[in-house]
Short mmCIF file of C-alpha atoms (C1' of nucleotides) in Angstrom, two decimals:
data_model
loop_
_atom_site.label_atom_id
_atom_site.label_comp_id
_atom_site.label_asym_id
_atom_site.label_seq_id
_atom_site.Cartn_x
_atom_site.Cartn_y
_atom_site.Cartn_z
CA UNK A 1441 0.00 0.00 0.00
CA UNK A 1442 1.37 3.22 -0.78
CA UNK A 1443 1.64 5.68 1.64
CA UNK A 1444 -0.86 8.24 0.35
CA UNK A 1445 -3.43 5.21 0.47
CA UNK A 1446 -2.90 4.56 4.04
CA UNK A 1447 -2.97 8.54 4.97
CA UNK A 1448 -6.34 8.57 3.48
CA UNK A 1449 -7.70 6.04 5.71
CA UNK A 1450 -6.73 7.78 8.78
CA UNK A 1451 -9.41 9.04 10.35
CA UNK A 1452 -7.39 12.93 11.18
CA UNK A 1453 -6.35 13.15 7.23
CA UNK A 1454 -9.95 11.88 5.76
CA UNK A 1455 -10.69 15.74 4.92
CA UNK A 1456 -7.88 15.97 2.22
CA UNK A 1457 -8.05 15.87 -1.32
CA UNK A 1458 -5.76 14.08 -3.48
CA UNK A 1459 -3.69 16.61 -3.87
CA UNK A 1460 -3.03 18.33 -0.20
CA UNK A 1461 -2.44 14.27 0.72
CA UNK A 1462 0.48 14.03 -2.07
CA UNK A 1463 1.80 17.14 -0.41
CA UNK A 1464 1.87 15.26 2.90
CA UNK A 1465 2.84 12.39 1.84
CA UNK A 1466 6.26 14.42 0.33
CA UNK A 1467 7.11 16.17 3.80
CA UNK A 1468 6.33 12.73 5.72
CA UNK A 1469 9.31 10.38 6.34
CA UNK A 1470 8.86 6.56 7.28
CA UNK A 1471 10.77 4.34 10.00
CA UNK A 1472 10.62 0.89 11.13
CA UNK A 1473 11.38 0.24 15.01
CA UNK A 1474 11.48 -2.98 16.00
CA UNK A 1475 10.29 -4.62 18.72
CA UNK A 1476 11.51 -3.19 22.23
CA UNK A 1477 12.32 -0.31 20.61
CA UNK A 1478 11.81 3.29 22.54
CA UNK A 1479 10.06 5.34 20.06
CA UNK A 1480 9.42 8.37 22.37
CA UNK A 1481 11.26 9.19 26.33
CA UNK A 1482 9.24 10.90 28.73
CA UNK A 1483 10.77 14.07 29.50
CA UNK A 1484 12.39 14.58 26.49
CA UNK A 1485 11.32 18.33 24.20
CA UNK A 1486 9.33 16.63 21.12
CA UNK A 1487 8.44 18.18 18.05
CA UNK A 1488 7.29 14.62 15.83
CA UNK A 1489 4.20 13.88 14.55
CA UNK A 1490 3.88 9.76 14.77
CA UNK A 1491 1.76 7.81 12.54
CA UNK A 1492 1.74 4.21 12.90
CA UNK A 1493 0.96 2.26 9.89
CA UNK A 1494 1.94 -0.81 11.06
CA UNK A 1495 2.54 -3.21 14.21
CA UNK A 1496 1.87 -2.08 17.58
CA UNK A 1497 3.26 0.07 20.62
CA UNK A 1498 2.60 0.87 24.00
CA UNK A 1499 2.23 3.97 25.66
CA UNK A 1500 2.91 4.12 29.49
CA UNK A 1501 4.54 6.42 32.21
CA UNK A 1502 7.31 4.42 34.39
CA UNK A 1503 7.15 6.25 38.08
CA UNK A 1504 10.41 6.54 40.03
CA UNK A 1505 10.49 3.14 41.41
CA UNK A 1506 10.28 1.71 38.05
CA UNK A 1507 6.48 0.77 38.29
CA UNK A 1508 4.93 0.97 34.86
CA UNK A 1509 1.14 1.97 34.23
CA UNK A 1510 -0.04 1.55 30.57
CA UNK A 1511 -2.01 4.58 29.28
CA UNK A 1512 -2.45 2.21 26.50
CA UNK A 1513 -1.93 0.26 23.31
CA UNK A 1514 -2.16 1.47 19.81
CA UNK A 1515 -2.24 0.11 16.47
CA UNK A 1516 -2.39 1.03 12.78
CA UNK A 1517 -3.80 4.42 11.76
CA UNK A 1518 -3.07 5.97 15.51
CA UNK A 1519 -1.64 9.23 15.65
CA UNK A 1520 0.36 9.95 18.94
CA UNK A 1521 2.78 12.48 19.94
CA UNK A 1522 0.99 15.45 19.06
CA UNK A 1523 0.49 16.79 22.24
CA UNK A 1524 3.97 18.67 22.74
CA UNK A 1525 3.04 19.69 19.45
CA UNK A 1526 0.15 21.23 20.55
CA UNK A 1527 1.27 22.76 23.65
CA UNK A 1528 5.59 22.83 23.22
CA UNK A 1529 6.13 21.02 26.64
CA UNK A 1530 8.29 18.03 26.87
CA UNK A 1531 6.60 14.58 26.39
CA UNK A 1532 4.97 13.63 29.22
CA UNK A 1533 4.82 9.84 28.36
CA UNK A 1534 7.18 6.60 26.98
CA UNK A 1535 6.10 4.86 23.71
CA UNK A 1536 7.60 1.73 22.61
CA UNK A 1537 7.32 -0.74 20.16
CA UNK A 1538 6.18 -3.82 21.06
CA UNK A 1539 6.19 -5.57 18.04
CA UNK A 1540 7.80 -4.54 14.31
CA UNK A 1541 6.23 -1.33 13.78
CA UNK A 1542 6.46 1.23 10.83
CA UNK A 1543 5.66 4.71 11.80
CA UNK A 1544 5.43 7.59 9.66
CA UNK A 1545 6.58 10.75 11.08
CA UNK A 1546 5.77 14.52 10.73
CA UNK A 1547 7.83 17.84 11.58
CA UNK A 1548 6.08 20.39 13.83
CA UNK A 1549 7.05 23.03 11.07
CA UNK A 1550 5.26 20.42 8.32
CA UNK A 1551 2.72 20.13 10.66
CA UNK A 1552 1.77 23.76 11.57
CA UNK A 1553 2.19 24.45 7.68
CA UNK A 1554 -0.31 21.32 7.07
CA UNK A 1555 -3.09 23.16 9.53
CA UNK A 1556 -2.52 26.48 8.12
CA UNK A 1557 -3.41 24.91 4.95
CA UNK A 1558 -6.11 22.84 5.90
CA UNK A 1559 -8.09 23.90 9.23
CA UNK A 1560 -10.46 21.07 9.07
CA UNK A 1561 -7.22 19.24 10.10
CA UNK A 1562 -7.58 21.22 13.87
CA UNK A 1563 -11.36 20.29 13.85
CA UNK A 1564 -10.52 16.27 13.21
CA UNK A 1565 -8.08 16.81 15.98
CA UNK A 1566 -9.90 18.52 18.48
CA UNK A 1567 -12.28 15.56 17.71
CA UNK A 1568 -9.83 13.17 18.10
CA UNK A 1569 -8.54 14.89 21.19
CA UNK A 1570 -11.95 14.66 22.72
CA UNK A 1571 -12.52 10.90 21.97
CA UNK A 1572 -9.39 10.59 24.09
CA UNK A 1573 -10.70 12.94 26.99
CA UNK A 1574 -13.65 10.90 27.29
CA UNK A 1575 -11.47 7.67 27.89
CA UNK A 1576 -9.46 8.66 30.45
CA UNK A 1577 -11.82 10.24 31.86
CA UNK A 1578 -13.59 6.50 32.04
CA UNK A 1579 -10.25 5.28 33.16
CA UNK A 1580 -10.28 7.58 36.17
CA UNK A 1581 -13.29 6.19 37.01
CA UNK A 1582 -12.95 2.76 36.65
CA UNK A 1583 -9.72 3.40 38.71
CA UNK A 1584 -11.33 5.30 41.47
CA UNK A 1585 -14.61 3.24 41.59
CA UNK A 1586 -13.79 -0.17 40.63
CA UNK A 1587 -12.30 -3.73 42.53
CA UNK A 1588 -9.75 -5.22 40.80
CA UNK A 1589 -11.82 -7.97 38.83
CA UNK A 1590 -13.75 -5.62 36.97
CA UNK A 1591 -10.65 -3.31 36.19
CA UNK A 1592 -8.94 -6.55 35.00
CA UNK A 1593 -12.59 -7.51 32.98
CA UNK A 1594 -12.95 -4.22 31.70
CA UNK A 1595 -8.92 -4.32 30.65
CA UNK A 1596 -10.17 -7.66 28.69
CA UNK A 1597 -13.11 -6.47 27.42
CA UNK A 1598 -11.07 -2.86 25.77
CA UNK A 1599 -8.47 -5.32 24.31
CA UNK A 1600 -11.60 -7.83 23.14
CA UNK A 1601 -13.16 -4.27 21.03
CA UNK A 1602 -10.25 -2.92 19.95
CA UNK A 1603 -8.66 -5.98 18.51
CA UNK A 1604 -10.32 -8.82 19.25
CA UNK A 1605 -12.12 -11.13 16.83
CA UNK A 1606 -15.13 -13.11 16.77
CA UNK A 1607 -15.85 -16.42 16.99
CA UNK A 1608 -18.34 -18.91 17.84
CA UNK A 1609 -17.54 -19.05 21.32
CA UNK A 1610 -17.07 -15.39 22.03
CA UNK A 1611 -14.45 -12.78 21.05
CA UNK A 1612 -10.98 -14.32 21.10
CA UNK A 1613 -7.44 -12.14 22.15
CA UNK A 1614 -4.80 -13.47 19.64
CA UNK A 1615 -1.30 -12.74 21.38
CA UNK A 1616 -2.40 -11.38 24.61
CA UNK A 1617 -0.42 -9.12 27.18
CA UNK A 1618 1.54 -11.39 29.35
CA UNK A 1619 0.31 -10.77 32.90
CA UNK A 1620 2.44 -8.08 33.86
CA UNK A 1621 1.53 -5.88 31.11
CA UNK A 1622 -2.05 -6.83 31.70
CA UNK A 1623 -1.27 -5.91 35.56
CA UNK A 1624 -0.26 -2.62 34.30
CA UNK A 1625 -2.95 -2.17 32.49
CA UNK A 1626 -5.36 -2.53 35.21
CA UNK A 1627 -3.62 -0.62 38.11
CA UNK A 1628 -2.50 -4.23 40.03
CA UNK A 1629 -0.22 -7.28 40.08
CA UNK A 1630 0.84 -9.93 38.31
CA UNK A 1631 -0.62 -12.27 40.73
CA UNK A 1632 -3.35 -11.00 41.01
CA UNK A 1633 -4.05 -10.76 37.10
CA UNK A 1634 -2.51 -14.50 37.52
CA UNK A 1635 -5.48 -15.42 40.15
CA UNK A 1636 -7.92 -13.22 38.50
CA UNK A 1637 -7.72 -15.35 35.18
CA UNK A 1638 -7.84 -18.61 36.83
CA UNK A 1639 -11.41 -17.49 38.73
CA UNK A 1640 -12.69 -16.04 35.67
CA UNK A 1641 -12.05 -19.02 33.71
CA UNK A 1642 -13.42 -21.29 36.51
CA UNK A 1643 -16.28 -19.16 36.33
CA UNK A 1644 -16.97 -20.40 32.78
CA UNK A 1645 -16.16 -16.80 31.68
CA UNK A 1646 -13.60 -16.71 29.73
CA UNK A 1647 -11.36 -19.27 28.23
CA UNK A 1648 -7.15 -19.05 28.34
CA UNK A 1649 -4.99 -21.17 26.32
CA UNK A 1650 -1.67 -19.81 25.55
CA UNK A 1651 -1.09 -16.55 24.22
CA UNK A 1652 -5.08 -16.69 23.25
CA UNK A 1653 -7.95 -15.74 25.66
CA UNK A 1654 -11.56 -15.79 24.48
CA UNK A 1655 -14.31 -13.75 26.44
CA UNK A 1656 -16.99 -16.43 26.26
CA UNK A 1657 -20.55 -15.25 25.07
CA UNK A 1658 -22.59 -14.52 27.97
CA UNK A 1659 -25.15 -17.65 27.44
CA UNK A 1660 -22.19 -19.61 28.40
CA UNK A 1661 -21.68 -18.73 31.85
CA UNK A 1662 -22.15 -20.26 35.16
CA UNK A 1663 -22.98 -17.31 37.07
CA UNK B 1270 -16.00 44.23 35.11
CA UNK B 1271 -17.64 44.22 31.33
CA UNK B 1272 -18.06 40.73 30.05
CA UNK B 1273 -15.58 42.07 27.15
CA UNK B 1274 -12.74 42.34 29.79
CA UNK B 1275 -13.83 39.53 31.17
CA UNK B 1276 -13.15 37.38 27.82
CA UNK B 1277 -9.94 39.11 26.95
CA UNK B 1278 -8.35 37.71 29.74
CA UNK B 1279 -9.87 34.24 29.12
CA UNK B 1280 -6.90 32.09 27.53
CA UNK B 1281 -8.49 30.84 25.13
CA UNK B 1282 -10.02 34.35 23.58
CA UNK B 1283 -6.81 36.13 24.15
CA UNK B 1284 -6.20 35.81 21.18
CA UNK B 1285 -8.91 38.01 20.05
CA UNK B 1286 -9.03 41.76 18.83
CA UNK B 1287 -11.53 44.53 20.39
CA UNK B 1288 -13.76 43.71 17.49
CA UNK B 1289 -13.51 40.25 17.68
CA UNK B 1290 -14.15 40.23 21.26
CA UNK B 1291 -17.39 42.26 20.70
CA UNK B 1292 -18.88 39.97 18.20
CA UNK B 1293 -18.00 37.27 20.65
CA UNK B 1294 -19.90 39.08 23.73
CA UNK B 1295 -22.52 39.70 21.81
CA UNK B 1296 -23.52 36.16 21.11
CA UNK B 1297 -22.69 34.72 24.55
CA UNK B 1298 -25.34 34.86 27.23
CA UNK B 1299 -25.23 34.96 30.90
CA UNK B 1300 -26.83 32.85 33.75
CA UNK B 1301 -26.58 32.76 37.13
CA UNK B 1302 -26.64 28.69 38.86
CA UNK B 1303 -27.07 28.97 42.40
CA UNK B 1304 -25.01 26.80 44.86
CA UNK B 1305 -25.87 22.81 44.10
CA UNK B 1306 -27.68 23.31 41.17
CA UNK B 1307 -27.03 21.20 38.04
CA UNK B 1308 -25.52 22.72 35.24
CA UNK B 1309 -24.54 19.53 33.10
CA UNK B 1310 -26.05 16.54 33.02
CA UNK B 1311 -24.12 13.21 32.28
CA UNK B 1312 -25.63 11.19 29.55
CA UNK B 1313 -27.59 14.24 27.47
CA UNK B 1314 -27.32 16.01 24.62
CA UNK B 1315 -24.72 19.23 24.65
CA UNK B 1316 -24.36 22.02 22.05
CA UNK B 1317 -23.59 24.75 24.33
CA UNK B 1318 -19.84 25.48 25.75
CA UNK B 1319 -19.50 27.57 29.45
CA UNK B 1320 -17.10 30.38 30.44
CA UNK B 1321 -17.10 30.35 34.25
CA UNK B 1322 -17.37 34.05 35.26
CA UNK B 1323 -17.47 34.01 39.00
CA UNK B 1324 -17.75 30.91 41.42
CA UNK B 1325 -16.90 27.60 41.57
CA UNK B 1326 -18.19 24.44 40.12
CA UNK B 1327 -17.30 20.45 40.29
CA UNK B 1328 -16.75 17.82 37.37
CA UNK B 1329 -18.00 14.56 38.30
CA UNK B 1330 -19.22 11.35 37.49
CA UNK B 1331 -21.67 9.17 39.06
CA UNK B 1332 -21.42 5.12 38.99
CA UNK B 1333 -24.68 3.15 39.08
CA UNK B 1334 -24.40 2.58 42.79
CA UNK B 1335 -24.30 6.30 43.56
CA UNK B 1336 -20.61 6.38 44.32
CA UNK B 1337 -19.17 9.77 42.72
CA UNK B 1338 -15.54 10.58 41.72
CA UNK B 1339 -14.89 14.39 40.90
CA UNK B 1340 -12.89 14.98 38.15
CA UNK B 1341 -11.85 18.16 38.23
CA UNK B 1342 -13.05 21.71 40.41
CA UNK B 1343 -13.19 24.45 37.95
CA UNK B 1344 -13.08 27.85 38.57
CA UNK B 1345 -13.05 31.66 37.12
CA UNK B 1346 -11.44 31.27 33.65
CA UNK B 1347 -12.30 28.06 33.02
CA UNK B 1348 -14.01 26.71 29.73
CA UNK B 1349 -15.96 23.60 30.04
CA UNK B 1350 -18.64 21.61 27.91
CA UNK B 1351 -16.29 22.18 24.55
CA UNK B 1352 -16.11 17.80 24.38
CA UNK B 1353 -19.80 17.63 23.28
CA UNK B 1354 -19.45 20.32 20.83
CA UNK B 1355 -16.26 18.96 19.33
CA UNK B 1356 -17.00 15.20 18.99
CA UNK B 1357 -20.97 15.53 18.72
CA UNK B 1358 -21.17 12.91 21.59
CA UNK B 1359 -24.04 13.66 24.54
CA UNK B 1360 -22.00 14.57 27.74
CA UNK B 1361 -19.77 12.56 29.45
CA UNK B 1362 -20.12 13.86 33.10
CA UNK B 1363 -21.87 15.99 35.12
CA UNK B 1364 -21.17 19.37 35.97
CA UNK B 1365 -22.86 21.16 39.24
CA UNK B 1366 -21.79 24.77 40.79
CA UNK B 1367 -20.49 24.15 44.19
CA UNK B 1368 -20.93 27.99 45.03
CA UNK B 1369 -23.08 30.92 43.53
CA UNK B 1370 -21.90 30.89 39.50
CA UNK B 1371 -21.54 33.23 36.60
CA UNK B 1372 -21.49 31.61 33.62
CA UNK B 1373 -20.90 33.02 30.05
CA UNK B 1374 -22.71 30.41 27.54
CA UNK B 1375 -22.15 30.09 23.76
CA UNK B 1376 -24.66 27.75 21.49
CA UNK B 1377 -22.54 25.52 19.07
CA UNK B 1378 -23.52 27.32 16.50
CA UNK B 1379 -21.71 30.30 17.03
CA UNK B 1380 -18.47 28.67 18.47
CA UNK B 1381 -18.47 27.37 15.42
CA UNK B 1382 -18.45 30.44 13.51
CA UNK B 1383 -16.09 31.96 16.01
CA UNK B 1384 -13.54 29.01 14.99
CA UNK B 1385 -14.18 29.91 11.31
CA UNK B 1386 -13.71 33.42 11.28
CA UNK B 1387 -10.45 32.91 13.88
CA UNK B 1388 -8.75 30.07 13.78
CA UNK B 1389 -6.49 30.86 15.99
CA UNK B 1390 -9.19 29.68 18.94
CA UNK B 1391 -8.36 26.16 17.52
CA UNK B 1392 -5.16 25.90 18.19
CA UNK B 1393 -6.06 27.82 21.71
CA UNK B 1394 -8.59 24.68 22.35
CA UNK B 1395 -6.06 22.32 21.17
CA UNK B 1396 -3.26 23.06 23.35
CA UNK B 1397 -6.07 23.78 26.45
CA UNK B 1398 -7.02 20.29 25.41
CA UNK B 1399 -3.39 18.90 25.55
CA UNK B 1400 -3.04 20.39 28.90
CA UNK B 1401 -5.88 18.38 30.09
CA UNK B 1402 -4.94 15.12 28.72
CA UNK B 1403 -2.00 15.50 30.54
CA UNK B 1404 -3.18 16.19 33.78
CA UNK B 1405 -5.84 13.50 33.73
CA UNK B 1406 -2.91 11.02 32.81
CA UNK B 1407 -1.07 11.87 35.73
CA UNK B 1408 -4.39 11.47 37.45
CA UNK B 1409 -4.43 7.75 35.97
CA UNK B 1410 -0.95 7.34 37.21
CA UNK B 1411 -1.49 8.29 40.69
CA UNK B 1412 -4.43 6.14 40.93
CA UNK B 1413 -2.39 3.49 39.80
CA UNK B 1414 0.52 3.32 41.80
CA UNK B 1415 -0.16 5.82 44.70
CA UNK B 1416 -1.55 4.81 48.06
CA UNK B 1417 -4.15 6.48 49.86
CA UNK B 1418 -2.07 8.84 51.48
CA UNK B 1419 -0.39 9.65 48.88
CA UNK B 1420 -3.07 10.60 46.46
CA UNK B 1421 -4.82 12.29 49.18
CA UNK B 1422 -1.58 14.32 49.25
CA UNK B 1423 -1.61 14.90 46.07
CA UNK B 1424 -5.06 16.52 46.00
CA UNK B 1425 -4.23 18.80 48.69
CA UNK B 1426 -1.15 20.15 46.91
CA UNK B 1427 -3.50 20.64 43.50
CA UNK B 1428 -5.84 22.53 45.55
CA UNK B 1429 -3.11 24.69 46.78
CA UNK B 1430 -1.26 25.43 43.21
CA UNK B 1431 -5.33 26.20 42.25
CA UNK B 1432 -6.26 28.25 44.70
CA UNK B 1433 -4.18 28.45 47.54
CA UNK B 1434 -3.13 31.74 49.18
CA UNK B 1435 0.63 32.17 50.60
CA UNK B 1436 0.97 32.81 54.15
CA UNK B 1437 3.98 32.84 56.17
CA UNK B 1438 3.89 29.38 57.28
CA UNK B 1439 2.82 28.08 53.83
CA UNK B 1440 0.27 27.15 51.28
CA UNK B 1441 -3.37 28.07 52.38
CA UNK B 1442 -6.39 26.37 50.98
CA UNK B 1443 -9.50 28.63 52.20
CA UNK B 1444 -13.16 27.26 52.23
CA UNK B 1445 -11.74 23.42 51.63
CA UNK B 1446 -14.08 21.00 50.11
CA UNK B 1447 -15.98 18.40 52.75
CA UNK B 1448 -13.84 15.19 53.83
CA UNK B 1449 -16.31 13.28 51.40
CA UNK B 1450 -15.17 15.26 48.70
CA UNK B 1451 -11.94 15.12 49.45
CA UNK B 1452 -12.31 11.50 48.82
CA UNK B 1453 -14.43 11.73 45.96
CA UNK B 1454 -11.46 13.23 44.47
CA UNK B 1455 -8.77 10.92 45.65
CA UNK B 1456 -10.71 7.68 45.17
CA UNK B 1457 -11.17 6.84 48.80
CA UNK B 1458 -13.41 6.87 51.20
CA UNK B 1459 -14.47 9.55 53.78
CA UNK B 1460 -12.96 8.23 57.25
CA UNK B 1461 -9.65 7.05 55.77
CA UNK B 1462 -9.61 11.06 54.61
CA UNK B 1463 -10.60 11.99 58.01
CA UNK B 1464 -7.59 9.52 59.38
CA UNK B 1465 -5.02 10.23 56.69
CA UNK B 1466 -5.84 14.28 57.44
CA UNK B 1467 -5.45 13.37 61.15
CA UNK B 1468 -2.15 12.11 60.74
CA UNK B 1469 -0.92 14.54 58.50
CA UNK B 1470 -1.95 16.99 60.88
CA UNK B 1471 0.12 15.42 63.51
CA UNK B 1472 3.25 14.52 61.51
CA UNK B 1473 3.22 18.37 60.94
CA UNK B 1474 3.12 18.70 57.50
CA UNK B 1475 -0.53 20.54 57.34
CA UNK B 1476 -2.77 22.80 59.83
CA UNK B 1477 -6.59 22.26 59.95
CA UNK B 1478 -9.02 25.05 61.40
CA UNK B 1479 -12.16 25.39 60.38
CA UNK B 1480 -12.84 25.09 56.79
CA UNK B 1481 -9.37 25.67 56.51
CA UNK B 1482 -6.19 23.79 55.77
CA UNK B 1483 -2.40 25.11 55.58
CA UNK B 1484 -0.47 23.51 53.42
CA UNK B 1485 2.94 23.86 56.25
CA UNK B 1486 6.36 24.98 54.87
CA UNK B 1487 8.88 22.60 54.29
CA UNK B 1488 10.92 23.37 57.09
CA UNK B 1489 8.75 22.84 59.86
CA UNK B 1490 8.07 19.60 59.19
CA UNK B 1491 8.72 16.89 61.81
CA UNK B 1492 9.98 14.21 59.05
"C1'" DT C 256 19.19 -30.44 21.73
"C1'" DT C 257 20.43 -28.05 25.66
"C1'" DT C 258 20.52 -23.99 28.08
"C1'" DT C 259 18.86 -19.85 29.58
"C1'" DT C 260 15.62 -16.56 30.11
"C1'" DC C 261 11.13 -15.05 30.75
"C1'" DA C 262 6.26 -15.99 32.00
"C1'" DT C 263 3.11 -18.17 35.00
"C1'" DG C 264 1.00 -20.65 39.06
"C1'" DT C 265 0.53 -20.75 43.76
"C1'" DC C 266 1.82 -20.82 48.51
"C1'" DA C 267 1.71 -18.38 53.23
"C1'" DC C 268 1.72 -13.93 55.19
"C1'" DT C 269 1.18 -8.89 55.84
"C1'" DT C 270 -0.59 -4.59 54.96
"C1'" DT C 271 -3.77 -1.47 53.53
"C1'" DT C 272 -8.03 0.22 53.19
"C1'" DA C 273 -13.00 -0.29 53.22
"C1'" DT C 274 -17.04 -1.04 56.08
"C1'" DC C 275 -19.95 -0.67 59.90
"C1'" DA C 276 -21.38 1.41 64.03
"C1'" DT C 277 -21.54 5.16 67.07
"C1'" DT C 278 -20.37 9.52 69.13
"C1'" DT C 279 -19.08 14.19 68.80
"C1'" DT C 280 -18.82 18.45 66.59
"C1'" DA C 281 -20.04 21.97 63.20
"C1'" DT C 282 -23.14 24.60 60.38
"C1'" DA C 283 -27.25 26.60 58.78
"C1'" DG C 284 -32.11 27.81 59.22
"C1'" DT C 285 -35.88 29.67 61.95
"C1'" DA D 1204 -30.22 30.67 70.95
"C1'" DC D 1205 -32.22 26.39 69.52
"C1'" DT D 1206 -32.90 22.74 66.69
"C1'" DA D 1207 -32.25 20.12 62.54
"C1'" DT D 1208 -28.98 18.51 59.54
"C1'" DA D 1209 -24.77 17.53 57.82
"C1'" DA D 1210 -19.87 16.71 58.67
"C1'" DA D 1211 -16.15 14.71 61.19
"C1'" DA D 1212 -13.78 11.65 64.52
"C1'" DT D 1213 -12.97 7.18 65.86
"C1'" DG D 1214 -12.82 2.30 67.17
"C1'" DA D 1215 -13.58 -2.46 65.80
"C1'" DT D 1216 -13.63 -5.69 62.05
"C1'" DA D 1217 -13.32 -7.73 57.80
"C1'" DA D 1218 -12.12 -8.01 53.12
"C1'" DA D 1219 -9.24 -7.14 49.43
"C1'" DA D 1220 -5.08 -6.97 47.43
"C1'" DG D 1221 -0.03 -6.69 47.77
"C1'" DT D 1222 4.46 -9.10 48.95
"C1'" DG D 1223 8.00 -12.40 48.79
"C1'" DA D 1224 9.33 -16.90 47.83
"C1'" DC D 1225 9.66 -20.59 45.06
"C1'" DA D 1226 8.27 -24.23 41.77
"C1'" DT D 1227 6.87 -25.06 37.24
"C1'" DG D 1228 6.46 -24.31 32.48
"C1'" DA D 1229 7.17 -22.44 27.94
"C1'" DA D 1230 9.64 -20.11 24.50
"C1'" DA D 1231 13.91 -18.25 22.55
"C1'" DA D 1232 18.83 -18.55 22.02
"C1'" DA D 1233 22.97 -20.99 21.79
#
DNA sequence: TTTTTCATGTCACTTTTATCATTTTATAGT
DNA sequence: ACTATAAAATGATAAAAGTGACATGAAAAA
């Protein structure tokens, strides 16, 4: 797929002709980081646009004693790093890689040029900005409000939406988090993601077998 | 004070001319909310965006138990209900004036024509928006890894950067908000504020009186 | 294959924090 | 000032989740 094709399938760039997206594509430079790979420090001044086009990366903030929370995962057509962008403080979280990922990556200068050009740019953004808003505002309250189970269900269930696919039995997790990640995900522990899993799947409510987990339809379950 | 000056010093209209600033004024309304009184209402339809003029209102959403977290306190300055208008979605929490409030209100309609006529309020919104997104994922991360005390902390210290006076022995936080607020904000419960305040109070690193807390100096502490 | 590293399961134990119950103190309304 | 109402203090428990330790297992590297 050429590049061009892929810009006009993300969501902030569906306003452009064919033309402003050649003129995009031009000041838009690809690279491949591969798995493990830091793609953007915390702390660190930022003026890059990302766009991933391929593979997958985390984003999470790593507090002083090295725990890690996971803001969370992205995958092909997100746009990240546009926040110190927006507001020309340094980034305020990690991203890395955690599988092959191509990324294709804009200048603040390009960028600022690009919404000069093109305002309804700002209005997909403030839209996209908002979408975000809205879901950490929903992780704040699943944090505040919630026991662990449901944060680690509700962890499942986000994963299960965003990239999950269906099957007879439910919606199936291909290459799942390992624990800890999930752990991080959810605001806990290993062991208790670990125990978590095991009573859910007792429960008849989800089923774990390797790196797959399947969140079984709800006319399976035990209750 | 004029509601013209009033806007001019608004960050997000600053960067508005005298003529600009009229046009704006002249489509914004004003209404008064008494103390408790709903302003925003989770779940319904929004297509109007609020300046608060004078007073003081909370962010907050309700679970289905009743159990409330308070996302943010917002006071003279602030802009809030823009997500509705920018993504089209109903609202996502609710918003109710903790004191007697001013606000300035502006129907979609013309914030939309404001944004086409300037576009320089869009990149104003965007980079109040980035701001946000950052603070509510350092709220995530203190959720996540903080204990009680700690987050409880926290909130204390973000009342006092908001609207804190300085006093010779420190940070003062006038009129604070009710223990149960306190926890609605820190994800806790009411006694273990009342305890964790207690303690605080004794270790000498705060000073409660009254509706009152002071924020002590560094150097009196007891460590 | 063998080795080594990383991920997971699971124990016993501790700590933290929520919950419940009750009393005391503040605050606001008449 | 008096009373009604809401807020705060506080003790006793219980539940939830974290910790540390270690065994097991699975996948990647040599």
């Amino acid at each position: 797929m050429t590049h061009i094709d892929f810009l006009r399938n993300v969501s902030l760039f569906e306003s452009l002709n064919q033309e402003e997206l050649e003129a995009l594509s031009d000041v838009t430079f690809t690279r491949i980081f591969s798995k493990d790979n830091v793609i953007i420090l915390a702390e660190e001044e930022g003026d890059t646009l990302f766009i991933l086009k391929r593979g997958q990366v985390k984003v999470s903030i790593v507090s002083e004693e090295g725990r890690e929370v996971i803001l969370s995962l992205l995958g092909s057509g997100s746009v990240f790093g546009e926040l110190s962008l927006l507001d020309g403080k340094p980034r305020s979280a990690n991203v890395v890689a955690i599988e092959e990922t191509e990324l294709l990556m804009l200048r603040r200068a390009d960028f600022v040029q690009l919404i000069y050009k093109t305002p309804q740019i700002a209005t997909a953004l403030l839209a996209e900005l908002a979408t975000r808003l809205r879901k950490t505002d929903r992780q704040i309250e699943g944090l505040a409000l919630l026991d662990v189970t449901s944060r680690i269900s509700d962890t499942l269930l986000q994963l299960a939406t965003e990239q999950g696919t269906e099957t007879t039995d439910g919606v199936t997790i291909e290459n799942r988090p390992t624990h800890q990640e999930l752990a991080n995900m959810s605001g806990t522990t290993r062991e208790t993601v670990s125990r978590v899993l095991k009573r859910l799947e007792g429960q008849g409510y989800i089923n774990c077998s390797g790196r797959k987990i399947t969140i079984l339809r709800e006319d399976t379950w035990k209750t």
